[in-house]
Amino acid sequence: MIITSVNIGATKQVPWNGKTIETGIFKSAVQRIELEMTDVKGDHVIDRRYHGGIDKACYIYSEDHYSYWKSLYPDLNFTPGMFGENLTVKGLDESKVRIGDIYRVGGATVQVTQPRQPCFKLGLVFNTQNVLKEFINSDFPGVYLKVLEGAIVEKNDSMDLIERQHNSMSVKEVYRLLYDKHPNQDDIQFALSINTLATSCKLALQKRVQI
């Protein structure tokens, strides 16, 4: 996989439900970024209940998925970072990337922790909240990363798998457990047993356990 863009966001004020809120989802491409243990340096994270932190220090999204969204929203101007991602990556496939996989990206070492769970702020970028349902129904959630070893990452750096976690599930499989109408309960229990799955994702899955 190849990094085709590195992106950070400044704080932006936008109207929402009759008030003004702040968000850092609007990203722009820069020359390089520095991955740190809980953040991308210089990237503005507003609500740390849902963004940033050890398990979600960096968000990546596949450039290959952009054509799908362009077909749905042909009038939008798509630029790198459109999905709030810090790294736009060519060749990323959520059905093949597994929870717990460790990658070398630039000089950094990172570990896959969970798929994205979209919130209303994605709708602010697309100018419609309809995109949330479309995002949930797609198989393109993108990937959150834990930073095991921080470093500078630049455009055209490679993202190489250095350790695979075999007793795990793909990012896509976990994503479908989060949102399918009738998720397999055995699969949920297995996902909950994966020690590298992010705590916030486990909490969401626990709400889907049938008693």
Coordinates of C-alpha atoms in Angstrom, one line a residue:
M1 CA 0.0 0.0 0.0
I2 CA 1.1 3.5 -0.7
I3 CA 0.3 6.8 1.1
T4 CA -1.1 9.1 -1.5
S5 CA -1.8 12.1 0.8
V6 CA -1.1 13.1 4.4
N7 CA -3.8 15.4 5.9
I8 CA -4.5 17.4 9.0
G9 CA -7.4 19.6 10.0
A10 CA -7.7 23.0 11.7
T11 CA -10.6 23.8 14.0
K12 CA -13.6 25.0 12.0
Q13 CA -16.9 26.4 13.2
V14 CA -20.0 25.2 11.4
P15 CA -23.7 25.6 12.0
W16 CA -25.5 22.5 13.4
N17 CA -29.1 22.2 14.6
G18 CA -29.4 26.0 15.2
K19 CA -26.1 26.4 17.0
T20 CA -22.4 26.7 16.1
I21 CA -20.1 23.8 16.8
E22 CA -16.4 23.2 16.3
T23 CA -15.0 20.3 14.3
G24 CA -11.6 19.1 13.0
I25 CA -13.1 16.8 10.3
F26 CA -12.2 19.1 7.4
K27 CA -8.7 18.0 6.5
S28 CA -6.2 19.4 4.0
A29 CA -3.2 17.8 2.5
V30 CA 0.2 18.8 3.9
Q31 CA 3.8 17.8 3.1
R32 CA 4.3 15.5 6.1
I33 CA 2.7 14.6 9.4
E34 CA 4.1 13.2 12.6
L35 CA 2.3 10.3 14.2
E36 CA 2.3 10.5 18.0
M37 CA 0.9 8.1 20.6
T38 CA -2.5 9.7 21.0
D39 CA -2.7 12.1 18.0
V40 CA -1.3 13.3 14.7
K41 CA 0.7 16.3 15.7
G42 CA -1.0 19.5 14.6
D43 CA -4.3 17.8 13.9
H44 CA -7.1 19.4 15.8
V45 CA -9.3 16.9 17.7
I46 CA -12.3 18.5 19.3
D47 CA -14.3 15.8 20.9
R48 CA -12.0 13.3 22.6
R49 CA -14.8 11.1 23.7
Y50 CA -15.0 9.8 20.1
H51 CA -11.8 10.8 18.4
G52 CA -8.1 10.6 19.1
G53 CA -6.5 8.8 22.0
I54 CA -4.4 5.6 22.2
D55 CA -6.7 3.4 20.2
K56 CA -7.7 6.0 17.6
A57 CA -4.5 8.1 17.2
C58 CA -4.7 8.0 13.4
Y59 CA -7.4 7.4 10.8
I60 CA -6.8 6.0 7.3
Y61 CA -9.0 5.8 4.3
S62 CA -8.6 4.2 0.9
E63 CA -8.1 6.3 -2.2
D64 CA -9.7 3.4 -4.1
H65 CA -13.0 4.0 -2.4
Y66 CA -13.2 7.6 -3.6
S67 CA -14.7 6.6 -7.0
Y68 CA -17.6 5.0 -5.3
W69 CA -18.5 8.1 -3.4
K70 CA -17.9 10.3 -6.4
S71 CA -20.6 8.3 -8.3
L72 CA -23.0 9.1 -5.5
Y73 CA -22.0 12.7 -5.1
P74 CA -20.9 13.9 -8.5
D75 CA -21.3 17.6 -7.7
L76 CA -19.0 17.5 -4.7
N77 CA -15.3 18.5 -5.0
F78 CA -13.4 15.5 -3.7
T79 CA -10.0 16.3 -2.3
P80 CA -7.7 14.1 -0.1
G81 CA -8.9 14.0 3.5
M82 CA -12.5 14.2 2.4
F83 CA -13.4 11.5 5.0
G84 CA -11.5 13.1 7.8
E85 CA -8.6 10.7 7.3
N86 CA -5.0 11.6 8.2
L87 CA -3.6 9.1 5.7
T88 CA -5.1 8.6 2.2
V89 CA -3.9 5.1 1.2
K90 CA -3.9 3.4 -2.2
G91 CA -4.5 -0.3 -2.0
L92 CA -6.3 -0.4 1.4
D93 CA -8.9 -3.2 1.5
E94 CA -10.9 -3.5 4.8
S95 CA -11.8 -7.1 3.9
K96 CA -8.1 -8.1 4.1
V97 CA -6.8 -5.9 6.9
R98 CA -7.2 -7.6 10.3
I99 CA -7.7 -6.3 13.8
G100 CA -4.3 -6.4 15.5
D101 CA -2.3 -6.3 12.2
I102 CA 1.0 -4.3 12.6
Y103 CA 2.3 -2.1 9.8
R104 CA 5.3 -0.1 9.1
V105 CA 4.3 3.3 7.6
G106 CA 7.1 5.7 6.8
G107 CA 9.2 5.6 9.9
A108 CA 6.3 4.7 12.2
T109 CA 4.9 1.4 13.5
V110 CA 1.1 1.2 13.8
Q111 CA -1.5 -1.4 14.8
V112 CA -5.0 -1.8 13.5
T113 CA -7.6 -1.3 16.2
Q114 CA -11.1 -0.9 14.7
P115 CA -13.3 0.3 11.8
R116 CA -14.7 3.8 11.9
Q117 CA -18.2 4.4 13.4
P118 CA -19.5 7.4 11.5
C119 CA -21.1 10.4 13.3
F120 CA -23.0 13.4 12.1
K121 CA -19.8 15.3 11.3
L122 CA -19.3 13.3 8.2
G123 CA -22.6 14.7 7.0
L124 CA -21.3 18.2 7.5
V125 CA -18.6 17.5 4.9
F126 CA -21.1 16.0 2.4
N127 CA -23.8 18.6 3.2
T128 CA -26.3 15.9 4.0
Q129 CA -26.9 13.4 6.8
N130 CA -28.0 10.8 4.3
V131 CA -24.3 10.0 3.8
L132 CA -24.3 8.3 7.3
K133 CA -26.7 5.5 6.2
E134 CA -24.8 5.2 2.9
F135 CA -21.5 4.9 4.8
I136 CA -22.9 2.3 7.2
N137 CA -24.3 0.3 4.3
S138 CA -21.0 0.4 2.4
D139 CA -18.1 -1.9 3.2
F140 CA -15.7 1.0 3.3
P141 CA -15.3 2.2 6.9
G142 CA -11.6 3.0 6.9
V143 CA -9.3 2.0 9.7
Y144 CA -8.2 3.4 13.0
L145 CA -4.7 2.9 14.1
K146 CA -2.8 2.7 17.4
V147 CA 0.7 4.2 17.1
L148 CA 3.3 1.8 18.6
E149 CA 6.3 3.9 17.4
G150 CA 5.8 7.5 16.3
A151 CA 7.6 9.1 13.4
I152 CA 7.2 11.3 10.4
V153 CA 5.0 10.0 7.5
E154 CA 5.1 11.6 4.0
K155 CA 3.3 11.2 0.7
N156 CA 4.5 8.2 -1.3
D157 CA 5.7 6.4 1.8
S158 CA 4.8 2.7 1.8
M159 CA 2.5 1.0 4.3
D160 CA 3.8 -2.6 4.8
L161 CA 2.5 -5.4 6.8
I162 CA 5.1 -6.6 9.3
E163 CA 3.0 -8.8 11.7
R164 CA -0.3 -10.4 11.0
Q165 CA -2.7 -11.3 13.9
H166 CA -4.2 -14.6 12.7
N167 CA -6.6 -15.3 15.6
S168 CA -8.7 -12.2 14.7
M169 CA -11.2 -10.8 12.3
S170 CA -11.1 -8.4 9.3
V171 CA -12.0 -4.8 9.8
K172 CA -14.9 -5.4 7.4
E173 CA -16.2 -8.3 9.5
V174 CA -16.2 -6.3 12.7
Y175 CA -17.9 -3.4 10.9
R176 CA -20.7 -5.6 9.8
L177 CA -21.1 -6.9 13.3
L178 CA -21.6 -3.3 14.4
Y179 CA -24.3 -2.5 11.9
D180 CA -25.9 -5.6 10.4
K181 CA -29.6 -6.0 11.4
H182 CA -29.0 -9.5 12.8
P183 CA -25.3 -10.0 13.6
N184 CA -24.1 -13.5 14.4
Q185 CA -23.9 -13.8 18.2
D186 CA -21.0 -16.2 18.1
D187 CA -19.0 -13.9 15.9
I188 CA -19.7 -11.0 18.3
Q189 CA -18.4 -13.1 21.2
F190 CA -15.3 -13.9 19.2
A191 CA -14.7 -10.3 18.4
L192 CA -15.1 -9.3 22.0
S193 CA -12.3 -11.8 22.8
I194 CA -9.8 -10.1 20.5
N195 CA -7.4 -8.3 22.8
T196 CA -6.3 -5.8 20.2
L197 CA -9.8 -4.6 19.4
A198 CA -10.3 -1.0 20.6
T199 CA -12.3 -0.7 23.9
S200 CA -14.8 1.7 22.4
C201 CA -15.6 -0.8 19.7
K202 CA -16.0 -3.6 22.2
L203 CA -18.5 -1.4 24.2
A204 CA -20.5 -0.9 21.0
L205 CA -20.5 -4.6 20.3
Q206 CA -21.5 -5.5 23.8
K207 CA -24.7 -3.5 23.2
R208 CA -25.5 -5.9 20.4
V209 CA -25.2 -9.1 22.5
Q210 CA -28.6 -10.8 22.8
I211 CA -29.3 -12.0 26.4

